[in-house]
């Protein structure tokens, strides 16, 4: 939150994690859920959805919790997860086991929302989970999934849905970028830290001795 002027951090935060468990869980989920989409729709479509979720997650988390430290690829994982709903929407008639997939998506959604509400408002321990990044990643996955995934049989209403999804996603991203760029410091965002890398490295090394 103190180096928002380094714009690449809105994507690169997904490369770091808070521990081995965090990393392994994200890798396992994106591998399983991503492969299921990749086998039909191709790696580049899934990759685009993933990055869309990562970006949406960081923008949303930064605006809603400006002092929150964000790490992990959960925004991208949630995007891939909820792209499956977009896939169901586009290719319902052409898919096997569609009801099973729909029920699984609903169960995951109910369980995740329930945990997020408990973790945010019911737990006695302060939450360190970026639930807003999860939510934004899920919304991005649904919207961009409709845009990016293969439509096996195009219908007229699906073409309208495609344009609506594109408009909504682009609008939300632009709003997020504008808010992150214009909301005041330090009234809303914390003060920027302009410490150079060499100084930070020296501080870190000195803390180890």
mmCIF file of C-alpha atoms in Angstrom:
data_model
loop_
_atom_site.group_PDB
_atom_site.id
_atom_site.type_symbol
_atom_site.label_atom_id
_atom_site.label_comp_id
_atom_site.label_asym_id
_atom_site.label_seq_id
_atom_site.Cartn_x
_atom_site.Cartn_y
_atom_site.Cartn_z
ATOM 1 C CA UNK A 1 0.000 0.000 0.000
ATOM 2 C CA UNK A 2 2.987 2.316 0.432
ATOM 3 C CA UNK A 3 4.339 1.901 -3.106
ATOM 4 C CA UNK A 4 1.240 2.189 -5.268
ATOM 5 C CA UNK A 5 3.132 4.409 -7.707
ATOM 6 C CA UNK A 6 4.984 1.261 -8.823
ATOM 7 C CA UNK A 7 2.155 0.205 -11.106
ATOM 8 C CA UNK A 8 3.518 -3.272 -11.810
ATOM 9 C CA UNK A 9 2.722 -4.233 -8.223
ATOM 10 C CA UNK A 10 -0.966 -4.395 -9.172
ATOM 11 C CA UNK A 11 -0.015 -7.590 -11.036
ATOM 12 C CA UNK A 12 3.255 -8.760 -9.493
ATOM 13 C CA UNK A 13 1.738 -9.203 -6.023
ATOM 14 C CA UNK A 14 0.347 -12.486 -7.341
ATOM 15 C CA UNK A 15 3.878 -13.904 -7.504
ATOM 16 C CA UNK A 16 4.470 -13.734 -3.746
ATOM 17 C CA UNK A 17 2.644 -15.631 -0.998
ATOM 18 C CA UNK A 18 2.415 -15.517 2.767
ATOM 19 C CA UNK A 19 3.734 -19.050 3.229
ATOM 20 C CA UNK A 20 4.078 -22.517 1.749
ATOM 21 C CA UNK A 21 0.486 -23.490 2.523
ATOM 22 C CA UNK A 22 -0.844 -20.383 0.787
ATOM 23 C CA UNK A 23 1.324 -21.092 -2.251
ATOM 24 C CA UNK A 24 0.507 -24.806 -2.508
ATOM 25 C CA UNK A 25 -3.248 -24.280 -2.154
ATOM 26 C CA UNK A 26 -3.279 -21.634 -4.880
ATOM 27 C CA UNK A 27 -1.124 -23.756 -7.188
ATOM 28 C CA UNK A 28 -3.311 -26.808 -6.672
ATOM 29 C CA UNK A 29 -6.554 -24.951 -7.314
ATOM 30 C CA UNK A 30 -5.368 -23.087 -10.389
ATOM 31 C CA UNK A 31 -3.839 -26.265 -11.822
ATOM 32 C CA UNK A 32 -6.969 -28.377 -11.423
ATOM 33 C CA UNK A 33 -9.533 -25.725 -12.312
ATOM 34 C CA UNK A 34 -7.376 -24.173 -15.013
ATOM 35 C CA UNK A 35 -6.677 -27.463 -16.761
ATOM 36 C CA UNK A 36 -10.385 -28.243 -16.984
ATOM 37 C CA UNK A 37 -10.862 -25.031 -18.961
ATOM 38 C CA UNK A 38 -7.578 -25.183 -20.843
ATOM 39 C CA UNK A 39 -8.317 -28.572 -22.391
ATOM 40 C CA UNK A 40 -11.310 -27.085 -24.207
ATOM 41 C CA UNK A 41 -10.577 -23.381 -24.532
ATOM 42 C CA UNK A 42 -6.786 -23.132 -24.790
ATOM 43 C CA UNK A 43 -4.073 -21.831 -22.495
ATOM 44 C CA UNK A 44 -4.075 -18.221 -23.688
ATOM 45 C CA UNK A 45 -7.776 -17.733 -22.940
ATOM 46 C CA UNK A 46 -7.347 -19.112 -19.440
ATOM 47 C CA UNK A 47 -4.233 -16.977 -18.967
ATOM 48 C CA UNK A 48 -6.098 -13.819 -19.964
ATOM 49 C CA UNK A 49 -8.886 -14.603 -17.495
ATOM 50 C CA UNK A 50 -6.318 -15.237 -14.775
ATOM 51 C CA UNK A 51 -4.572 -11.899 -15.309
ATOM 52 C CA UNK A 52 -7.910 -10.090 -15.474
ATOM 53 C CA UNK A 53 -8.749 -11.466 -12.035
ATOM 54 C CA UNK A 54 -5.347 -10.548 -10.599
ATOM 55 C CA UNK A 55 -5.696 -6.947 -11.782
ATOM 56 C CA UNK A 56 -9.297 -6.593 -10.632
ATOM 57 C CA UNK A 57 -8.426 -8.031 -7.233
ATOM 58 C CA UNK A 58 -5.621 -5.584 -6.512
ATOM 59 C CA UNK A 59 -7.563 -2.534 -7.693
ATOM 60 C CA UNK A 60 -10.608 -3.432 -5.601
ATOM 61 C CA UNK A 61 -8.618 -4.313 -2.488
ATOM 62 C CA UNK A 62 -6.583 -1.115 -2.723
ATOM 63 C CA UNK A 63 -9.687 1.079 -2.853
ATOM 64 C CA UNK A 64 -11.724 -0.716 -0.188
ATOM 65 C CA UNK A 65 -8.880 -1.406 2.278
ATOM 66 C CA UNK A 66 -6.108 1.057 1.413
ATOM 67 C CA UNK A 67 -3.795 -0.004 4.276
ATOM 68 C CA UNK A 68 -4.065 -3.732 3.514
ATOM 69 C CA UNK A 69 -0.984 -5.702 2.427
ATOM 70 C CA UNK A 70 -1.989 -7.967 -0.456
ATOM 71 C CA UNK A 71 -0.117 -11.090 -1.525
ATOM 72 C CA UNK A 72 -0.987 -14.237 -3.421
ATOM 73 C CA UNK A 73 -2.648 -15.316 -6.635
ATOM 74 C CA UNK A 74 -6.125 -15.752 -5.184
ATOM 75 C CA UNK A 75 -7.622 -13.083 -7.455
ATOM 76 C CA UNK A 76 -6.535 -15.111 -10.464
ATOM 77 C CA UNK A 77 -7.636 -18.388 -8.891
ATOM 78 C CA UNK A 78 -11.092 -16.989 -8.191
ATOM 79 C CA UNK A 79 -11.250 -15.705 -11.759
ATOM 80 C CA UNK A 80 -10.566 -19.176 -13.130
ATOM 81 C CA UNK A 81 -13.059 -20.685 -10.694
ATOM 82 C CA UNK A 82 -15.926 -18.413 -11.687
ATOM 83 C CA UNK A 83 -15.045 -18.528 -15.368
ATOM 84 C CA UNK A 84 -16.591 -21.993 -15.132
ATOM 85 C CA UNK A 85 -19.941 -20.273 -14.534
ATOM 86 C CA UNK A 86 -19.381 -18.196 -17.657
ATOM 87 C CA UNK A 87 -18.621 -21.408 -19.508
ATOM 88 C CA UNK A 88 -21.869 -22.933 -18.270
ATOM 89 C CA UNK A 89 -23.767 -19.839 -19.347
ATOM 90 C CA UNK A 90 -22.325 -19.893 -22.863
ATOM 91 C CA UNK A 91 -22.322 -23.632 -23.509
ATOM 92 C CA UNK A 92 -25.093 -25.013 -21.309
ATOM 93 C CA UNK A 93 -26.793 -27.061 -24.018
ATOM 94 C CA UNK A 94 -23.517 -28.469 -25.333
ATOM 95 C CA UNK A 95 -22.033 -29.563 -21.992
ATOM 96 C CA UNK A 96 -22.161 -32.914 -20.280
ATOM 97 C CA UNK A 97 -22.713 -33.078 -16.515
ATOM 98 C CA UNK A 98 -23.802 -29.436 -16.573
ATOM 99 C CA UNK A 99 -26.058 -29.809 -13.547
ATOM 100 C CA UNK A 100 -23.241 -31.371 -11.545
ATOM 101 C CA UNK A 101 -20.951 -28.472 -12.415
ATOM 102 C CA UNK A 102 -23.632 -25.932 -11.560
ATOM 103 C CA UNK A 103 -24.317 -27.513 -8.174
ATOM 104 C CA UNK A 104 -20.589 -27.638 -7.395
ATOM 105 C CA UNK A 105 -20.214 -23.955 -8.301
ATOM 106 C CA UNK A 106 -23.150 -23.038 -6.060
ATOM 107 C CA UNK A 107 -21.806 -25.093 -3.155
ATOM 108 C CA UNK A 108 -18.376 -23.469 -3.472
ATOM 109 C CA UNK A 109 -19.967 -20.015 -3.628
ATOM 110 C CA UNK A 110 -22.149 -20.522 -0.554
ATOM 111 C CA UNK A 111 -19.265 -22.007 1.433
ATOM 112 C CA UNK A 112 -16.848 -19.256 0.437
ATOM 113 C CA UNK A 113 -19.268 -16.396 1.112
ATOM 114 C CA UNK A 114 -20.158 -17.924 4.486
ATOM 115 C CA UNK A 115 -16.492 -18.180 5.455
ATOM 116 C CA UNK A 116 -15.755 -14.643 4.259
ATOM 117 C CA UNK A 117 -18.599 -13.215 6.357
ATOM 118 C CA UNK A 118 -17.512 -15.173 9.425
ATOM 119 C CA UNK A 119 -13.843 -14.280 8.954
ATOM 120 C CA UNK A 120 -14.654 -10.593 8.497
ATOM 121 C CA UNK A 121 -17.353 -10.095 11.122
ATOM 122 C CA UNK A 122 -17.686 -13.191 13.302
ATOM 123 C CA UNK A 123 -14.129 -14.168 14.171
ATOM 124 C CA UNK A 124 -12.414 -12.789 17.261
ATOM 125 C CA UNK A 125 -9.131 -12.636 15.323
ATOM 126 C CA UNK A 126 -8.606 -9.816 12.845
ATOM 127 C CA UNK A 127 -8.761 -11.145 9.297
ATOM 128 C CA UNK A 128 -5.653 -10.963 7.121
ATOM 129 C CA UNK A 129 -7.421 -12.348 4.042
ATOM 130 C CA UNK A 130 -8.171 -10.105 1.073
ATOM 131 C CA UNK A 131 -11.806 -11.065 0.626
ATOM 132 C CA UNK A 132 -12.478 -8.074 -1.609
ATOM 133 C CA UNK A 133 -9.717 -9.260 -3.943
ATOM 134 C CA UNK A 134 -11.417 -12.659 -4.015
ATOM 135 C CA UNK A 135 -14.772 -11.092 -4.846
ATOM 136 C CA UNK A 136 -13.335 -8.864 -7.558
ATOM 137 C CA UNK A 137 -11.442 -11.802 -9.043
ATOM 138 C CA UNK A 138 -14.635 -13.859 -9.130
ATOM 139 C CA UNK A 139 -16.584 -11.085 -10.866
ATOM 140 C CA UNK A 140 -13.750 -10.599 -13.351
ATOM 141 C CA UNK A 141 -13.634 -14.329 -14.052
ATOM 142 C CA UNK A 142 -17.335 -14.441 -14.822
ATOM 143 C CA UNK A 143 -17.291 -11.344 -17.038
ATOM 144 C CA UNK A 144 -14.045 -12.015 -18.889
ATOM 145 C CA UNK A 145 -14.892 -15.706 -19.104
ATOM 146 C CA UNK A 146 -17.957 -14.794 -21.130
ATOM 147 C CA UNK A 147 -15.715 -12.705 -23.403
ATOM 148 C CA UNK A 148 -12.760 -15.063 -23.745
ATOM 149 C CA UNK A 149 -14.023 -18.639 -23.607
ATOM 150 C CA UNK A 150 -15.067 -20.466 -26.749
ATOM 151 C CA UNK A 151 -18.766 -20.340 -27.512
ATOM 152 C CA UNK A 152 -19.578 -23.693 -29.089
ATOM 153 C CA UNK A 153 -22.899 -22.500 -30.507
ATOM 154 C CA UNK A 154 -23.462 -18.759 -30.740
ATOM 155 C CA UNK A 155 -26.975 -17.471 -30.080
ATOM 156 C CA UNK A 156 -28.295 -13.937 -30.461
ATOM 157 C CA UNK A 157 -28.737 -13.284 -26.734
ATOM 158 C CA UNK A 158 -25.192 -14.513 -26.122
ATOM 159 C CA UNK A 159 -23.843 -11.847 -28.459
ATOM 160 C CA UNK A 160 -25.629 -9.200 -26.365
ATOM 161 C CA UNK A 161 -24.286 -10.828 -23.202
ATOM 162 C CA UNK A 162 -20.767 -10.676 -24.669
ATOM 163 C CA UNK A 163 -20.923 -6.924 -25.209
ATOM 164 C CA UNK A 164 -22.531 -6.260 -21.828
ATOM 165 C CA UNK A 165 -19.833 -8.281 -20.052
ATOM 166 C CA UNK A 166 -17.081 -6.459 -21.903
ATOM 167 C CA UNK A 167 -18.579 -3.056 -21.087
ATOM 168 C CA UNK A 168 -19.062 -3.863 -17.395
ATOM 169 C CA UNK A 169 -15.541 -5.250 -16.928
ATOM 170 C CA UNK A 170 -13.807 -2.391 -18.743
ATOM 171 C CA UNK A 171 -15.900 0.156 -16.831
ATOM 172 C CA UNK A 172 -15.077 -1.395 -13.456
ATOM 173 C CA UNK A 173 -11.363 -1.538 -14.268
ATOM 174 C CA UNK A 174 -11.317 2.085 -15.427
ATOM 175 C CA UNK A 175 -13.136 3.178 -12.269
ATOM 176 C CA UNK A 176 -10.628 1.235 -10.173
ATOM 177 C CA UNK A 177 -7.673 2.809 -11.970
ATOM 178 C CA UNK A 178 -9.105 6.324 -11.657
ATOM 179 C CA UNK A 179 -9.829 5.910 -7.945
ATOM 180 C CA UNK A 180 -6.375 4.492 -7.265
ATOM 181 C CA UNK A 181 -4.803 7.383 -9.163
ATOM 182 C CA UNK A 182 -6.867 10.258 -7.771
ATOM 183 C CA UNK A 183 -7.895 9.491 -4.181
ATOM 184 C CA UNK A 184 -5.835 11.708 -1.863
ATOM 185 C CA UNK A 185 -2.726 10.854 0.140
ATOM 186 C CA UNK A 186 -2.586 10.672 3.153
ATOM 187 C CA UNK A 187 -6.290 11.415 3.712
ATOM 188 C CA UNK A 188 -7.303 8.137 2.051
ATOM 189 C CA UNK A 189 -4.212 6.204 0.986
ATOM 190 C CA UNK A 190 -1.126 5.947 3.210
ATOM 191 C CA UNK A 191 1.930 8.048 2.411
ATOM 192 C CA UNK A 192 4.081 6.738 -0.411
ATOM 193 C CA UNK A 193 7.416 5.167 0.473
ATOM 194 C CA UNK A 194 10.082 6.266 -2.006
ATOM 195 C CA UNK A 195 12.933 4.352 -0.385
ATOM 196 C CA UNK A 196 15.187 2.927 -3.108
ATOM 197 C CA UNK A 197 15.902 -0.785 -3.416
ATOM 198 C CA UNK A 198 19.517 -0.546 -2.272
ATOM 199 C CA UNK A 199 18.484 1.135 0.981
ATOM 200 C CA UNK A 200 15.743 -1.417 1.623
ATOM 201 C CA UNK A 201 18.193 -4.251 0.957
ATOM 202 C CA UNK A 202 20.704 -2.747 3.377
ATOM 203 C CA UNK A 203 18.039 -2.398 6.066
ATOM 204 C CA UNK A 204 16.955 -5.991 5.570
ATOM 205 C CA UNK A 205 20.501 -7.343 5.753
ATOM 206 C CA UNK A 206 21.249 -5.308 8.858
ATOM 207 C CA UNK A 207 18.139 -6.698 10.532
ATOM 208 C CA UNK A 208 19.525 -10.211 10.096
ATOM 209 C CA UNK A 209 22.719 -9.479 12.013
#
